[in-house]
Amino acid sequence: FLYLVAEFCCGFFVILILGNFWFLAVLYLLWLYLDWETPCAGGRRSQWVRSWTVWKYFREYFPIHLIKTSDLNPNHNYLLGFHPHGVLVAGAFGNFCTGPSFKNLFPGLTPYLHIMPIWFACPFFREYIMSAGMVSASKESVSYVLNNKGGGHASIIVIGGAEESLNAHPGSLTLNILKRKGFIKMALKHGAYLVPVFSFGENELFKQVANPKGSWLRNVQEKLQKIMGFALPLFHARGVFQYSFGLIPYRQPIHTVVGSPIPVKQNLNPTTEEIDQLHALYLQKLRQLFEEHKRNYGIPEHKSLIFE
């Protein structure tokens, strides 16, 4: 859905340039120049947009659920690690950018979903995603959110990133996380409590063309991902009136389980050893969260997370 909206916004901007309304495009470019840093400074959310009725139907389609396992004290700031990426991160968008679920379960906390900076270069689309509560995934943006002295801010980062979307096959439990330690360093520098989040059902929404590591398709996808900054998984699901082929996601329930917070003491200059130690603890808590809840959401007993 977001990809379609982005394409529409870019197409509309091209129409303005090529049509008789080029002056509006010039004015918008001026606005874009003046407003360029906003996605790195907390964004510009709109409760009206976040409460659109269409999001209610979006969440009910799958349906999408947010599961609380522990209280999060609003006197602290939090960094929530979201897993897995899936193809379109539907659980993260549905739970943290729409509806009242997060606010009701975690009163006093304001969620910020961090996404790739490239999306904020898309004319008009950037205004739309900021209004939903999305901000840049740059270091400056994460620091801005977690630097709130009074607490009450929650950064949500999809740890596996675009690379992990290439593993988003039904039944896949592979997470790209062993080399991803930047979020750990950010948590230490700001004293933000770490919270593992696992979204059961995220990888079941689409079927992806087979792309095992080492295959020509995977090699092409990885090269394009390094060049463009985002991955291009070749996926399909159902159509509007039939279930055999299309781009509409399958109706598979998504249960996004928010784990217990890991207390983090602020350390402005953490050593490599301290980062590795906290990273290992985070992996332990993430695995524990998955094992405690997998039976509730149809994961076989013998299945476990695979960290790469």
PDB file of C-alpha atoms in Angstrom:
ATOM      1  CA  PHE A   1       0.000   0.000   0.000  1.00  0.00           C
ATOM      2  CA  LEU A   2       2.768   2.432   0.913  1.00  0.00           C
ATOM      3  CA  TYR A   3       4.626   1.640  -2.313  1.00  0.00           C
ATOM      4  CA  LEU A   4       1.478   2.485  -4.293  1.00  0.00           C
ATOM      5  CA  VAL A   5       1.024   5.749  -2.405  1.00  0.00           C
ATOM      6  CA  ALA A   6       4.692   6.652  -3.038  1.00  0.00           C
ATOM      7  CA  GLU A   7       4.287   6.009  -6.760  1.00  0.00           C
ATOM      8  CA  PHE A   8       1.120   8.103  -6.855  1.00  0.00           C
ATOM      9  CA  CYS A   9       2.817  11.011  -5.047  1.00  0.00           C
ATOM     10  CA  CYS A  10       5.822  10.956  -7.358  1.00  0.00           C
ATOM     11  CA  GLY A  11       3.544  10.755 -10.400  1.00  0.00           C
ATOM     12  CA  PHE A  12       1.507  13.688  -9.162  1.00  0.00           C
ATOM     13  CA  PHE A  13       4.684  15.742  -8.733  1.00  0.00           C
ATOM     14  CA  VAL A  14       5.766  14.946 -12.307  1.00  0.00           C
ATOM     15  CA  ILE A  15       2.338  16.041 -13.559  1.00  0.00           C
ATOM     16  CA  LEU A  16       2.771  19.371 -11.753  1.00  0.00           C
ATOM     17  CA  ILE A  17       6.166  19.902 -13.392  1.00  0.00           C
ATOM     18  CA  LEU A  18       5.034  18.973 -16.899  1.00  0.00           C
ATOM     19  CA  GLY A  19       1.631  20.634 -16.679  1.00  0.00           C
ATOM     20  CA  ASN A  20       0.521  24.208 -16.208  1.00  0.00           C
ATOM     21  CA  PHE A  21       1.139  24.072 -12.460  1.00  0.00           C
ATOM     22  CA  TRP A  22       4.919  24.036 -12.560  1.00  0.00           C
ATOM     23  CA  PHE A  23       4.997  27.018 -10.196  1.00  0.00           C
ATOM     24  CA  LEU A  24       3.393  24.836  -7.508  1.00  0.00           C
ATOM     25  CA  ALA A  25       6.177  22.311  -8.008  1.00  0.00           C
ATOM     26  CA  VAL A  26       8.740  25.088  -7.572  1.00  0.00           C
ATOM     27  CA  LEU A  27       7.053  26.244  -4.361  1.00  0.00           C
ATOM     28  CA  TYR A  28       7.033  22.692  -3.059  1.00  0.00           C
ATOM     29  CA  LEU A  29      10.732  22.269  -3.863  1.00  0.00           C
ATOM     30  CA  LEU A  30      11.400  25.413  -1.835  1.00  0.00           C
ATOM     31  CA  TRP A  31       9.355  23.936   1.018  1.00  0.00           C
ATOM     32  CA  LEU A  32      11.284  20.673   0.677  1.00  0.00           C
ATOM     33  CA  TYR A  33      14.566  22.546   0.984  1.00  0.00           C
ATOM     34  CA  LEU A  34      13.454  24.432   4.095  1.00  0.00           C
ATOM     35  CA  ASP A  35      11.866  21.357   5.693  1.00  0.00           C
ATOM     36  CA  TRP A  36      14.577  18.840   4.785  1.00  0.00           C
ATOM     37  CA  GLU A  37      15.721  18.151   8.356  1.00  0.00           C
ATOM     38  CA  THR A  38      12.266  17.569   9.862  1.00  0.00           C
ATOM     39  CA  PRO A  39      12.348  13.755   9.405  1.00  0.00           C
ATOM     40  CA  CYS A  40      15.484  13.761  11.573  1.00  0.00           C
ATOM     41  CA  ALA A  41      13.936  16.032  14.194  1.00  0.00           C
ATOM     42  CA  GLY A  42      10.939  14.064  15.386  1.00  0.00           C
ATOM     43  CA  GLY A  43       8.885  14.397  12.213  1.00  0.00           C
ATOM     44  CA  ARG A  44       5.440  15.973  12.103  1.00  0.00           C
ATOM     45  CA  ARG A  45       2.777  13.501  13.200  1.00  0.00           C
ATOM     46  CA  SER A  46      -0.939  14.037  12.787  1.00  0.00           C
ATOM     47  CA  GLN A  47      -3.390  12.279  15.077  1.00  0.00           C
ATOM     48  CA  TRP A  48      -6.056  12.843  12.435  1.00  0.00           C
ATOM     49  CA  VAL A  49      -4.112  10.835   9.829  1.00  0.00           C
ATOM     50  CA  ARG A  50      -3.193   8.130  12.340  1.00  0.00           C
ATOM     51  CA  SER A  51      -6.898   7.741  13.171  1.00  0.00           C
ATOM     52  CA  TRP A  52      -8.230   7.374   9.628  1.00  0.00           C
ATOM     53  CA  THR A  53     -10.975   4.753   9.384  1.00  0.00           C
ATOM     54  CA  VAL A  54      -9.096   3.016   6.558  1.00  0.00           C
ATOM     55  CA  TRP A  55      -6.437   1.904   9.054  1.00  0.00           C
ATOM     56  CA  LYS A  56      -9.088   0.133  11.116  1.00  0.00           C
ATOM     57  CA  TYR A  57      -9.994  -1.958   8.069  1.00  0.00           C
ATOM     58  CA  PHE A  58      -6.302  -2.445   7.300  1.00  0.00           C
ATOM     59  CA  ARG A  59      -5.652  -3.900  10.761  1.00  0.00           C
ATOM     60  CA  GLU A  60      -8.795  -6.043  10.703  1.00  0.00           C
ATOM     61  CA  TYR A  61      -7.977  -7.496   7.272  1.00  0.00           C
ATOM     62  CA  PHE A  62      -5.156  -9.725   8.572  1.00  0.00           C
ATOM     63  CA  PRO A  63      -5.950  -9.080  11.510  1.00  0.00           C
ATOM     64  CA  ILE A  64      -3.081  -7.304  13.312  1.00  0.00           C
ATOM     65  CA  HIS A  65      -2.737  -7.535  17.105  1.00  0.00           C
ATOM     66  CA  LEU A  66      -0.343  -5.911  19.585  1.00  0.00           C
ATOM     67  CA  ILE A  67       0.537  -8.101  22.587  1.00  0.00           C
ATOM     68  CA  LYS A  68       1.888  -6.626  25.822  1.00  0.00           C
ATOM     69  CA  THR A  69       4.026  -8.768  28.129  1.00  0.00           C
ATOM     70  CA  SER A  70       5.326  -6.102  30.510  1.00  0.00           C
ATOM     71  CA  ASP A  71       4.741  -2.497  31.531  1.00  0.00           C
ATOM     72  CA  LEU A  72       6.973   0.206  30.058  1.00  0.00           C
ATOM     73  CA  ASN A  73       7.529   3.054  32.503  1.00  0.00           C
ATOM     74  CA  PRO A  74       6.982   6.354  30.622  1.00  0.00           C
ATOM     75  CA  ASN A  75       9.741   7.965  32.696  1.00  0.00           C
ATOM     76  CA  HIS A  76      12.267   6.194  30.454  1.00  0.00           C
ATOM     77  CA  ASN A  77      13.016   6.284  26.750  1.00  0.00           C
ATOM     78  CA  TYR A  78      12.993   2.980  24.879  1.00  0.00           C
ATOM     79  CA  LEU A  79      14.510   1.460  21.772  1.00  0.00           C
ATOM     80  CA  LEU A  80      12.271  -1.299  20.446  1.00  0.00           C
ATOM     81  CA  GLY A  81      13.945  -3.777  18.101  1.00  0.00           C
ATOM     82  CA  PHE A  82      11.329  -5.074  15.655  1.00  0.00           C
ATOM     83  CA  HIS A  83      11.727  -8.568  14.129  1.00  0.00           C
ATOM     84  CA  PRO A  84      11.373  -9.867  11.444  1.00  0.00           C
ATOM     85  CA  HIS A  85      11.300  -7.346   8.594  1.00  0.00           C
ATOM     86  CA  GLY A  86       8.990  -9.382   6.383  1.00  0.00           C
ATOM     87  CA  VAL A  87       8.264  -8.003   2.933  1.00  0.00           C
ATOM     88  CA  LEU A  88       6.420  -4.806   3.900  1.00  0.00           C
ATOM     89  CA  VAL A  89       6.729  -4.571   7.724  1.00  0.00           C
ATOM     90  CA  ALA A  90       2.930  -4.598   7.997  1.00  0.00           C
ATOM     91  CA  GLY A  91       2.918  -5.349  11.727  1.00  0.00           C
ATOM     92  CA  ALA A  92       5.152  -2.399  12.589  1.00  0.00           C
ATOM     93  CA  PHE A  93       3.075   0.008  10.511  1.00  0.00           C
ATOM     94  CA  GLY A  94      -0.278  -1.294  11.750  1.00  0.00           C
ATOM     95  CA  ASN A  95       0.666  -1.302  15.428  1.00  0.00           C
ATOM     96  CA  PHE A  96       2.897   1.758  15.781  1.00  0.00           C
ATOM     97  CA  CYS A  97       1.564   4.159  13.130  1.00  0.00           C
ATOM     98  CA  THR A  98      -2.194   3.583  13.218  1.00  0.00           C
ATOM     99  CA  GLY A  99      -4.918   3.188  15.786  1.00  0.00           C
ATOM    100  CA  PRO A 100      -4.974   3.435  19.586  1.00  0.00           C
ATOM    101  CA  SER A 101      -3.498   0.030  20.525  1.00  0.00           C
ATOM    102  CA  PHE A 102      -0.013   1.228  21.479  1.00  0.00           C
ATOM    103  CA  LYS A 103      -1.318   4.250  23.365  1.00  0.00           C
ATOM    104  CA  ASN A 104      -3.816   2.126  25.304  1.00  0.00           C
ATOM    105  CA  LEU A 105      -1.317  -0.578  26.218  1.00  0.00           C
ATOM    106  CA  PHE A 106       1.604   1.752  26.936  1.00  0.00           C
ATOM    107  CA  PRO A 107       0.175   5.061  28.175  1.00  0.00           C
ATOM    108  CA  GLY A 108       2.598   7.966  28.287  1.00  0.00           C
ATOM    109  CA  LEU A 109       4.808   6.644  25.473  1.00  0.00           C
ATOM    110  CA  THR A 110       5.013   8.152  21.996  1.00  0.00           C
ATOM    111  CA  PRO A 111       6.154   5.688  19.285  1.00  0.00           C
ATOM    112  CA  TYR A 112       8.426   6.714  16.392  1.00  0.00           C
ATOM    113  CA  LEU A 113       8.872   4.185  13.588  1.00  0.00           C
ATOM    114  CA  HIS A 114      12.270   4.710  11.932  1.00  0.00           C
ATOM    115  CA  ILE A 115      12.437   3.950   8.201  1.00  0.00           C
ATOM    116  CA  MET A 116      15.045   4.407   5.460  1.00  0.00           C
ATOM    117  CA  PRO A 117      15.907   8.092   4.823  1.00  0.00           C
ATOM    118  CA  ILE A 118      15.383   7.651   1.068  1.00  0.00           C
ATOM    119  CA  TRP A 119      11.597   7.619   1.534  1.00  0.00           C
ATOM    120  CA  PHE A 120      11.681  11.211   2.798  1.00  0.00           C
ATOM    121  CA  ALA A 121      13.082  12.382  -0.533  1.00  0.00           C
ATOM    122  CA  CYS A 122       9.831  11.405  -2.263  1.00  0.00           C
ATOM    123  CA  PRO A 123       7.702  14.533  -2.893  1.00  0.00           C
ATOM    124  CA  PHE A 124       4.421  14.696  -0.944  1.00  0.00           C
ATOM    125  CA  PHE A 125       4.864  11.104   0.222  1.00  0.00           C
ATOM    126  CA  ARG A 126       7.238  12.347   2.912  1.00  0.00           C
ATOM    127  CA  GLU A 127       4.468  14.518   4.372  1.00  0.00           C
ATOM    128  CA  TYR A 128       2.144  11.534   4.459  1.00  0.00           C
ATOM    129  CA  ILE A 129       4.533   9.142   6.228  1.00  0.00           C
ATOM    130  CA  MET A 130       5.627  11.790   8.729  1.00  0.00           C
ATOM    131  CA  SER A 131       1.993  12.439   9.586  1.00  0.00           C
ATOM    132  CA  ALA A 132       1.681   8.726  10.446  1.00  0.00           C
ATOM    133  CA  GLY A 133       4.558   9.001  12.934  1.00  0.00           C
ATOM    134  CA  MET A 134       7.429   7.750  10.801  1.00  0.00           C
ATOM    135  CA  VAL A 135      10.862   9.358  10.982  1.00  0.00           C
ATOM    136  CA  SER A 136      14.273   8.769   9.450  1.00  0.00           C
ATOM    137  CA  ALA A 137      16.416   5.827  10.536  1.00  0.00           C
ATOM    138  CA  SER A 138      19.564   7.992  10.514  1.00  0.00           C
ATOM    139  CA  LYS A 139      21.724   8.253  13.632  1.00  0.00           C
ATOM    140  CA  GLU A 140      20.711  11.895  14.025  1.00  0.00           C
ATOM    141  CA  SER A 141      17.040  10.983  13.985  1.00  0.00           C
ATOM    142  CA  VAL A 142      17.350   8.154  16.516  1.00  0.00           C
ATOM    143  CA  SER A 143      19.429  10.415  18.788  1.00  0.00           C
ATOM    144  CA  TYR A 144      16.800  13.157  18.578  1.00  0.00           C
ATOM    145  CA  VAL A 145      14.052  10.779  19.704  1.00  0.00           C
ATOM    146  CA  LEU A 146      16.032   9.097  22.478  1.00  0.00           C
ATOM    147  CA  ASN A 147      17.451  12.369  23.789  1.00  0.00           C
ATOM    148  CA  ASN A 148      14.114  13.384  25.323  1.00  0.00           C
ATOM    149  CA  LYS A 149      15.083  14.312  28.887  1.00  0.00           C
ATOM    150  CA  GLY A 150      11.683  13.595  30.387  1.00  0.00           C
ATOM    151  CA  GLY A 151      11.418  10.112  28.908  1.00  0.00           C
ATOM    152  CA  GLY A 152       8.257   8.894  27.203  1.00  0.00           C
ATOM    153  CA  HIS A 153       9.740   8.319  23.717  1.00  0.00           C
ATOM    154  CA  ALA A 154       9.955   4.937  21.994  1.00  0.00           C
ATOM    155  CA  SER A 155      12.109   4.432  18.896  1.00  0.00           C
ATOM    156  CA  ILE A 156      11.032   1.428  16.828  1.00  0.00           C
ATOM    157  CA  ILE A 157      13.796   0.124  14.568  1.00  0.00           C
ATOM    158  CA  VAL A 158      13.428  -2.812  12.184  1.00  0.00           C
ATOM    159  CA  ILE A 159      16.804  -4.293  13.023  1.00  0.00           C
ATOM    160  CA  GLY A 160      17.186  -6.650  10.045  1.00  0.00           C
ATOM    161  CA  GLY A 161      16.661  -3.835   7.562  1.00  0.00           C
ATOM    162  CA  ALA A 162      16.150  -4.238   3.837  1.00  0.00           C
ATOM    163  CA  GLU A 163      18.587  -7.138   3.665  1.00  0.00           C
ATOM    164  CA  GLU A 164      16.344  -9.249   5.884  1.00  0.00           C
ATOM    165  CA  SER A 165      13.360  -8.815   3.553  1.00  0.00           C
ATOM    166  CA  LEU A 166      15.122 -11.159   1.132  1.00  0.00           C
ATOM    167  CA  ASN A 167      14.663 -13.924   3.734  1.00  0.00           C
ATOM    168  CA  ALA A 168      10.946 -13.234   4.110  1.00  0.00           C
ATOM    169  CA  HIS A 169       9.606 -16.619   3.026  1.00  0.00           C
ATOM    170  CA  PRO A 170       6.674 -18.302   4.784  1.00  0.00           C
ATOM    171  CA  GLY A 171       8.012 -20.282   7.718  1.00  0.00           C
ATOM    172  CA  SER A 172      11.384 -18.505   7.690  1.00  0.00           C
ATOM    173  CA  LEU A 173      12.850 -17.671  11.095  1.00  0.00           C
ATOM    174  CA  THR A 174      16.194 -16.264   9.921  1.00  0.00           C
ATOM    175  CA  LEU A 175      17.116 -12.849  11.329  1.00  0.00           C
ATOM    176  CA  ASN A 176      19.980 -10.639  10.113  1.00  0.00           C
ATOM    177  CA  ILE A 177      21.250  -9.412  13.438  1.00  0.00           C
ATOM    178  CA  LEU A 178      24.688 -10.794  14.384  1.00  0.00           C
ATOM    179  CA  LYS A 179      26.558  -7.914  12.719  1.00  0.00           C
ATOM    180  CA  ARG A 180      23.971  -5.257  13.498  1.00  0.00           C
ATOM    181  CA  LYS A 181      25.131  -3.536  16.659  1.00  0.00           C
ATOM    182  CA  GLY A 182      24.546   0.133  15.880  1.00  0.00           C
ATOM    183  CA  PHE A 183      21.231   0.103  17.750  1.00  0.00           C
ATOM    184  CA  ILE A 184      23.012  -1.289  20.802  1.00  0.00           C
ATOM    185  CA  LYS A 185      25.514   1.572  20.719  1.00  0.00           C
ATOM    186  CA  MET A 186      22.683   4.111  20.404  1.00  0.00           C
ATOM    187  CA  ALA A 187      20.872   2.599  23.384  1.00  0.00           C
ATOM    188  CA  LEU A 188      24.023   2.801  25.495  1.00  0.00           C
ATOM    189  CA  LYS A 189      24.821   6.388  24.510  1.00  0.00           C
ATOM    190  CA  HIS A 190      21.338   7.567  25.475  1.00  0.00           C
ATOM    191  CA  GLY A 191      20.585   5.161  28.310  1.00  0.00           C
ATOM    192  CA  ALA A 192      17.511   3.950  26.425  1.00  0.00           C
ATOM    193  CA  TYR A 193      16.023   0.695  27.629  1.00  0.00           C
ATOM    194  CA  LEU A 194      16.099  -2.051  24.991  1.00  0.00           C
ATOM    195  CA  VAL A 195      12.904  -3.955  24.198  1.00  0.00           C
ATOM    196  CA  PRO A 196      12.825  -6.976  21.848  1.00  0.00           C
ATOM    197  CA  VAL A 197       9.707  -7.231  19.673  1.00  0.00           C
ATOM    198  CA  PHE A 198       8.765 -10.275  17.609  1.00  0.00           C
ATOM    199  CA  SER A 199       5.945 -10.133  15.074  1.00  0.00           C
ATOM    200  CA  PHE A 200       4.527 -13.618  14.532  1.00  0.00           C
ATOM    201  CA  GLY A 201       3.008 -14.014  11.073  1.00  0.00           C
ATOM    202  CA  GLU A 202       5.031 -11.235   9.428  1.00  0.00           C
ATOM    203  CA  ASN A 203       6.679 -13.616   6.954  1.00  0.00           C
ATOM    204  CA  GLU A 204       3.427 -15.357   6.041  1.00  0.00           C
ATOM    205  CA  LEU A 205       1.810 -12.468   4.143  1.00  0.00           C
ATOM    206  CA  PHE A 206       3.537 -13.085   0.793  1.00  0.00           C
ATOM    207  CA  LYS A 207       5.245 -15.824  -1.150  1.00  0.00           C
ATOM    208  CA  GLN A 208       8.632 -14.873  -2.503  1.00  0.00           C
ATOM    209  CA  VAL A 209      10.399 -16.291  -5.545  1.00  0.00           C
ATOM    210  CA  ALA A 210      13.040 -18.779  -4.399  1.00  0.00           C
ATOM    211  CA  ASN A 211      16.302 -16.900  -3.858  1.00  0.00           C
ATOM    212  CA  PRO A 212      18.678 -19.045  -1.792  1.00  0.00           C
ATOM    213  CA  LYS A 213      22.039 -17.528  -0.959  1.00  0.00           C
ATOM    214  CA  GLY A 214      24.470 -17.981  -3.809  1.00  0.00           C
ATOM    215  CA  SER A 215      21.756 -18.079  -6.463  1.00  0.00           C
ATOM    216  CA  TRP A 216      21.950 -15.633  -9.375  1.00  0.00           C
ATOM    217  CA  LEU A 217      18.730 -13.934  -8.231  1.00  0.00           C
ATOM    218  CA  ARG A 218      20.000 -13.429  -4.677  1.00  0.00           C
ATOM    219  CA  ASN A 219      23.310 -12.069  -5.966  1.00  0.00           C
ATOM    220  CA  VAL A 220      21.487  -9.546  -8.169  1.00  0.00           C
ATOM    221  CA  GLN A 221      19.159  -8.548  -5.311  1.00  0.00           C
ATOM    222  CA  GLU A 222      22.051  -8.040  -2.898  1.00  0.00           C
ATOM    223  CA  LYS A 223      23.978  -5.941  -5.406  1.00  0.00           C
ATOM    224  CA  LEU A 224      20.938  -3.761  -6.086  1.00  0.00           C
ATOM    225  CA  GLN A 225      20.329  -3.439  -2.349  1.00  0.00           C
ATOM    226  CA  LYS A 226      23.855  -2.129  -1.815  1.00  0.00           C
ATOM    227  CA  ILE A 227      23.478   0.372  -4.670  1.00  0.00           C
ATOM    228  CA  MET A 228      19.958   1.666  -3.943  1.00  0.00           C
ATOM    229  CA  GLY A 229      19.770   1.191  -0.177  1.00  0.00           C
ATOM    230  CA  PHE A 230      16.607  -0.920  -0.289  1.00  0.00           C
ATOM    231  CA  ALA A 231      15.917  -4.489  -1.394  1.00  0.00           C
ATOM    232  CA  LEU A 232      13.696  -5.713  -4.215  1.00  0.00           C
ATOM    233  CA  PRO A 233      12.121  -9.009  -3.144  1.00  0.00           C
ATOM    234  CA  LEU A 234      10.118 -10.671  -5.926  1.00  0.00           C
ATOM    235  CA  PHE A 235       6.889 -11.554  -4.156  1.00  0.00           C
ATOM    236  CA  HIS A 236       3.271 -12.354  -4.856  1.00  0.00           C
ATOM    237  CA  ALA A 237       0.170 -13.268  -2.887  1.00  0.00           C
ATOM    238  CA  ARG A 238      -3.536 -13.146  -3.792  1.00  0.00           C
ATOM    239  CA  GLY A 239      -5.724 -11.100  -6.097  1.00  0.00           C
ATOM    240  CA  VAL A 240      -8.929  -9.199  -5.411  1.00  0.00           C
ATOM    241  CA  PHE A 241     -11.332 -11.951  -6.478  1.00  0.00           C
ATOM    242  CA  GLN A 242      -9.056 -15.000  -6.456  1.00  0.00           C
ATOM    243  CA  TYR A 243      -6.430 -16.467  -4.159  1.00  0.00           C
ATOM    244  CA  SER A 244      -3.920 -17.908  -6.624  1.00  0.00           C
ATOM    245  CA  PHE A 245      -1.939 -14.833  -7.694  1.00  0.00           C
ATOM    246  CA  GLY A 246      -1.755 -11.097  -7.058  1.00  0.00           C
ATOM    247  CA  LEU A 247      -0.074  -8.446  -4.915  1.00  0.00           C
ATOM    248  CA  ILE A 248      -2.645  -8.230  -2.126  1.00  0.00           C
ATOM    249  CA  PRO A 249      -1.212  -9.850   1.030  1.00  0.00           C
ATOM    250  CA  TYR A 250      -2.734 -13.076   2.294  1.00  0.00           C
ATOM    251  CA  ARG A 251      -5.124 -12.831   5.215  1.00  0.00           C
ATOM    252  CA  GLN A 252      -2.807 -14.216   7.872  1.00  0.00           C
ATOM    253  CA  PRO A 253      -3.005 -13.010  11.475  1.00  0.00           C
ATOM    254  CA  ILE A 254      -0.108 -10.940  12.778  1.00  0.00           C
ATOM    255  CA  HIS A 255       0.644 -10.960  16.503  1.00  0.00           C
ATOM    256  CA  THR A 256       3.301  -8.417  17.438  1.00  0.00           C
ATOM    257  CA  VAL A 257       4.601  -9.341  20.887  1.00  0.00           C
ATOM    258  CA  VAL A 258       6.397  -6.624  22.868  1.00  0.00           C
ATOM    259  CA  GLY A 259       8.882  -8.116  25.314  1.00  0.00           C
ATOM    260  CA  SER A 260      10.154  -6.947  28.677  1.00  0.00           C
ATOM    261  CA  PRO A 261      12.579  -4.000  28.829  1.00  0.00           C
ATOM    262  CA  ILE A 262      16.306  -4.522  29.303  1.00  0.00           C
ATOM    263  CA  PRO A 263      17.594  -1.739  31.597  1.00  0.00           C
ATOM    264  CA  VAL A 264      20.492   0.173  30.045  1.00  0.00           C
ATOM    265  CA  LYS A 265      22.767   2.547  31.935  1.00  0.00           C
ATOM    266  CA  GLN A 266      23.911   5.554  29.920  1.00  0.00           C
ATOM    267  CA  ASN A 267      27.445   5.259  28.601  1.00  0.00           C
ATOM    268  CA  LEU A 268      28.572   8.018  26.260  1.00  0.00           C
ATOM    269  CA  ASN A 269      31.669   6.143  25.128  1.00  0.00           C
ATOM    270  CA  PRO A 270      30.930   2.411  25.252  1.00  0.00           C
ATOM    271  CA  THR A 271      33.747   0.036  24.460  1.00  0.00           C
ATOM    272  CA  THR A 272      33.487  -2.735  21.888  1.00  0.00           C
ATOM    273  CA  GLU A 273      33.359  -5.252  24.717  1.00  0.00           C
ATOM    274  CA  GLU A 274      30.448  -3.436  26.397  1.00  0.00           C
ATOM    275  CA  ILE A 275      28.537  -3.259  23.118  1.00  0.00           C
ATOM    276  CA  ASP A 276      29.121  -6.965  22.446  1.00  0.00           C
ATOM    277  CA  GLN A 277      28.018  -7.871  25.964  1.00  0.00           C
ATOM    278  CA  LEU A 278      24.723  -5.966  25.694  1.00  0.00           C
ATOM    279  CA  HIS A 279      24.185  -7.303  22.174  1.00  0.00           C
ATOM    280  CA  ALA A 280      24.542 -10.878  23.459  1.00  0.00           C
ATOM    281  CA  LEU A 281      22.043 -10.147  26.238  1.00  0.00           C
ATOM    282  CA  TYR A 282      19.604  -8.706  23.711  1.00  0.00           C
ATOM    283  CA  LEU A 283      19.861 -11.831  21.542  1.00  0.00           C
ATOM    284  CA  GLN A 284      19.232 -13.966  24.613  1.00  0.00           C
ATOM    285  CA  LYS A 285      16.102 -12.002  25.547  1.00  0.00           C
ATOM    286  CA  LEU A 286      14.835 -12.016  21.950  1.00  0.00           C
ATOM    287  CA  ARG A 287      15.220 -15.788  21.714  1.00  0.00           C
ATOM    288  CA  GLN A 288      13.535 -16.189  25.092  1.00  0.00           C
ATOM    289  CA  LEU A 289      10.597 -14.031  23.958  1.00  0.00           C
ATOM    290  CA  PHE A 290      10.180 -16.146  20.827  1.00  0.00           C
ATOM    291  CA  GLU A 291      10.381 -19.467  22.678  1.00  0.00           C
ATOM    292  CA  GLU A 292       7.842 -18.392  25.315  1.00  0.00           C
ATOM    293  CA  HIS A 293       5.222 -17.388  22.754  1.00  0.00           C
ATOM    294  CA  LYS A 294       5.803 -19.523  19.642  1.00  0.00           C
ATOM    295  CA  ARG A 295       3.323 -22.221  20.703  1.00  0.00           C
ATOM    296  CA  ASN A 296       0.534 -19.641  20.858  1.00  0.00           C
ATOM    297  CA  TYR A 297       0.990 -18.725  17.196  1.00  0.00           C
ATOM    298  CA  GLY A 298       1.440 -22.047  15.441  1.00  0.00           C
ATOM    299  CA  ILE A 299       5.227 -22.386  15.460  1.00  0.00           C
ATOM    300  CA  PRO A 300       6.286 -26.057  15.798  1.00  0.00           C
ATOM    301  CA  GLU A 301       8.138 -26.955  18.975  1.00  0.00           C
ATOM    302  CA  HIS A 302      11.308 -27.929  17.085  1.00  0.00           C
ATOM    303  CA  LYS A 303      11.540 -24.558  15.271  1.00  0.00           C
ATOM    304  CA  SER A 304      13.873 -21.878  16.664  1.00  0.00           C
ATOM    305  CA  LEU A 305      15.272 -18.540  15.569  1.00  0.00           C
ATOM    306  CA  ILE A 306      18.340 -18.503  13.332  1.00  0.00           C
ATOM    307  CA  PHE A 307      20.681 -15.558  13.815  1.00  0.00           C
ATOM    308  CA  GLU A 308      22.905 -14.520  10.904  1.00  0.00           C
TER     309      GLU A 308
END
